[in-house]
Amino acid sequence: LEYGNTYRQMGVCLLIFTKIVWRYLFKNRPNLNYEVKKMKATNIISILRLYIEFMRKALPFLLQAIPVTLGLTFIVLILSFLPALIIADRRIKSCGIDVKFIRIYISFIRGTPLVLQILLMYALLPSVLNSFVKMMGWSFDVFHGIHPLWYAVIIFTLNTIALMSEIFRSAIASVSEGQMEAGLTIGLNRLQTY
């Protein structure tokens, strides 16, 4: 009984906190001490009510974004597949000096949040491109001439390459040496054995 009461109390506190944050962010900023005193367990159910009108207004915008999201995903996967496979192969063979750079790249991508990568790339890449365009003497406006969707394609492609290369590397490394020898013995090449 004590165990259940603890979780029930935690749930009530979480619901109260959610309502306070919701009101603080989206409505007039209330006096938080007053809100905590006013709320009781009996009106917790009112916290859970759905804002049907808001959902009715937001749904068409969400439905309009589905084709863009699917298109972006498709483009990123197509652009990421071959570089990820090449990077995975280079890491498995461990040949060349570029393996150190590949490890640094993968560690950076996997170690930083995607939101930070988006922020860095969206703030940094246009400025670098603009400097390059001015240095070349071209009259192209980078800030207004390139659609932001292309920056998203670049960011998500770089992220997906790093993640997919690790997936490919671990999948290839999971084939044991005995299975590889058995495949080569029956006349398959290394690619067919994988």
XYZ file of C-alpha atoms in Angstrom, residues 18-190:
173
model
C 2.515 20.173 -15.926
C -0.498 22.427 -15.431
C 1.624 25.162 -13.843
C 4.149 25.034 -16.706
C 1.345 25.023 -19.291
C -0.265 28.089 -17.772
C 3.086 29.796 -17.312
C 4.097 29.333 -20.940
C 0.842 29.716 -22.813
C -1.438 31.846 -20.671
C -1.028 34.854 -18.445
C 1.852 34.197 -16.117
C 0.176 33.262 -12.823
C 1.326 33.593 -9.280
C 2.811 30.111 -8.839
C 2.318 29.962 -5.060
C -1.369 30.697 -5.502
C -1.689 28.009 -8.192
C -0.114 25.323 -6.011
C -2.403 26.142 -3.073
C -5.488 26.241 -5.307
C -4.960 22.865 -6.889
C -6.198 19.773 -5.150
C -6.308 16.137 -6.128
C -9.985 16.476 -7.034
C -9.341 18.849 -9.922
C -6.458 16.803 -11.358
C -8.868 15.366 -13.902
C -9.429 18.855 -15.283
C -5.713 18.979 -16.105
C -6.121 16.039 -18.445
C -8.820 17.609 -20.596
C -7.972 17.836 -24.263
C -8.085 21.089 -26.113
C -10.167 19.845 -29.015
C -10.378 23.216 -30.735
C -6.596 23.605 -30.730
C -6.188 20.099 -32.113
C -8.761 20.835 -34.828
C -6.799 23.907 -35.907
C -3.364 22.249 -35.721
C -4.200 19.007 -37.538
C -4.344 20.477 -41.088
C -0.906 22.054 -40.616
C 0.494 18.758 -39.386
C -1.008 16.913 -42.345
C 0.553 19.431 -44.755
C 3.986 18.724 -43.256
C 3.847 14.954 -43.813
C 4.956 15.041 -47.493
C 7.855 17.364 -46.671
C 8.961 15.143 -43.801
C 8.753 11.961 -45.862
C 10.544 13.600 -48.790
C 13.305 14.881 -46.540
C 13.693 11.436 -44.988
C 13.856 9.753 -48.397
C 16.443 12.203 -49.772
C 18.612 11.899 -46.659
C 18.543 8.100 -46.710
C 19.450 7.983 -50.406
C 22.318 10.457 -49.968
C 23.609 8.732 -46.808
C 23.640 5.106 -47.891
C 26.777 4.923 -50.045
C 29.021 7.223 -47.935
C 28.004 5.307 -44.796
C 28.895 2.011 -46.454
C 32.284 3.352 -47.582
C 33.042 4.755 -44.111
C 32.070 1.436 -42.496
C 34.363 -0.424 -44.883
C 37.263 1.954 -44.162
C 36.789 1.510 -40.412
C 36.726 -2.273 -40.677
C 39.875 -2.396 -42.796
C 41.560 0.243 -40.593
C 43.790 1.335 -43.419
C 44.937 4.841 -44.124
C 45.213 7.989 -42.108
C 41.599 8.904 -42.783
C 40.403 6.344 -40.206
C 41.369 8.761 -37.405
C 39.353 11.539 -39.030
C 36.435 9.152 -39.528
C 36.527 8.194 -35.842
C 36.607 11.853 -34.792
C 33.705 12.643 -37.144
C 31.593 9.733 -35.868
C 32.412 10.522 -32.234
C 31.451 14.170 -32.728
C 28.174 13.334 -34.462
C 27.208 10.645 -31.961
C 28.348 12.725 -28.989
C 26.449 15.915 -29.722
C 22.680 16.349 -29.796
C 21.071 16.749 -33.194
C 19.540 20.058 -32.120
C 23.025 21.443 -31.444
C 24.208 20.222 -34.849
C 21.232 21.905 -36.506
C 21.931 25.143 -34.648
C 25.625 25.130 -35.512
C 25.094 24.263 -39.146
C 22.166 26.601 -39.707
C 24.037 29.507 -38.117
C 27.514 28.696 -39.420
C 27.073 27.279 -42.923
C 25.293 30.296 -44.480
C 27.958 32.642 -43.115
C 30.779 30.481 -44.482
C 29.041 30.179 -47.857
C 28.435 33.925 -47.946
C 32.125 34.612 -47.254
C 33.102 32.176 -50.012
C 30.670 33.781 -52.486
C 31.981 37.271 -51.692
C 35.584 36.073 -51.966
C 34.843 34.649 -55.421
C 33.211 37.931 -56.467
C 29.797 36.442 -57.230
C 26.613 38.401 -56.689
C 24.569 35.597 -55.120
C 22.685 36.224 -51.859
C 23.263 33.092 -49.788
C 20.945 34.114 -46.970
C 17.892 34.514 -49.199
C 18.865 32.457 -52.249
C 19.152 29.029 -50.633
C 16.035 27.433 -49.204
C 16.434 26.377 -45.522
C 15.295 22.872 -46.463
C 18.672 22.307 -48.168
C 20.461 23.119 -44.926
C 18.263 20.511 -43.247
C 19.203 17.992 -45.944
C 22.915 18.656 -45.323
C 22.601 18.432 -41.537
C 20.493 15.277 -41.510
C 22.670 13.648 -44.170
C 25.858 14.239 -42.181
C 24.169 12.893 -39.062
C 22.709 9.862 -40.827
C 26.021 8.997 -42.489
C 27.702 8.698 -39.096
C 24.885 6.668 -37.565
C 24.412 4.370 -40.564
C 28.148 3.737 -40.845
C 28.141 2.408 -37.297
C 25.142 0.214 -38.106
C 26.845 -1.161 -41.209
C 30.152 -1.653 -39.398
C 28.550 -3.608 -36.572
C 26.507 -5.701 -39.008
C 29.576 -6.596 -41.063
C 31.641 -7.266 -37.955
C 28.950 -9.617 -36.652
C 29.771 -12.120 -39.403
C 32.226 -14.448 -37.710
C 35.474 -15.501 -39.343
C 34.240 -19.110 -39.540
C 31.203 -18.075 -41.572
C 33.424 -15.994 -43.833
C 35.772 -18.926 -44.432
C 32.826 -21.239 -45.127
C 31.431 -18.813 -47.707
C 34.801 -18.414 -49.398
C 35.272 -22.201 -49.414
C 32.104 -22.830 -51.389
C 33.119 -20.261 -54.023
C 31.409 -17.063 -52.875
C 33.314 -13.809 -52.843
C 33.446 -11.609 -49.727
